[in-house]
């Protein structure tokens, strides 16, 4: 998936092996560089004959280069989600395949994928805050406040020396 899928396409082409990639970046034009640098026995057309790429409309990752080989395009079910990543999630692509192609072996009863970036981001920030609160003890900072003050003064002096002092706001009334 994604960059890993692009790497699989390059390695498959260079070694003559079949490669299947889900939502990879295009590798067609950049692959020519690898074929000229590597004295490969395999044809430079291996990407056309031995690769399969599944791309999703609206996924920006696929637009980095051209695609070679068999390219299957499917629609994005997550267009109401984040424009940046909503159509690039592997979970969404797998659920789309299961809904539209089915599972004849009946290994999956259903597939549901919920993409909630705001609640996930808030959860990550909360966990990070708890981690820092637990690992950075206030007693250490309180017992070494003079060292902390000197360190911040030193860093400020370096910043002023490097970038200059910030402009002070002028009073409105003169």
GROMACS .gro file of C-alpha atoms in nm, residues 17 56 71-72 74 81 90 99 101 115 119 121 123 130 134 137 152 159 161 172:
model
   20
   17UNK     CA    1   0.850  -1.086  -1.047
   56UNK     CA    2  -0.863   0.521  -0.615
   71UNK     CA    3  -0.424  -0.028  -1.359
   72UNK     CA    4  -0.767  -0.074  -1.205
   74UNK     CA    5  -1.216   0.248  -0.837
   81UNK     CA    6  -1.406   1.288   0.486
   90UNK     CA    7  -0.615   0.113   0.299
   99UNK     CA    8  -1.863  -0.453  -0.090
  101UNK     CA    9  -1.652  -0.764  -0.551
  115UNK     CA   10  -1.255   0.753   0.954
  119UNK     CA   11  -1.127   1.230   1.760
  121UNK     CA   12  -0.599   1.348   1.685
  123UNK     CA   13  -0.686   1.106   2.159
  130UNK     CA   14  -0.034   1.226   2.993
  134UNK     CA   15   0.414   1.149   3.395
  137UNK     CA   16   0.818   1.581   3.710
  152UNK     CA   17   1.613   2.967   2.850
  159UNK     CA   18   1.811   3.362   1.891
  161UNK     CA   19   2.215   3.720   1.808
  172UNK     CA   20  -0.071   5.436   1.995
   0.00000   0.00000   0.00000
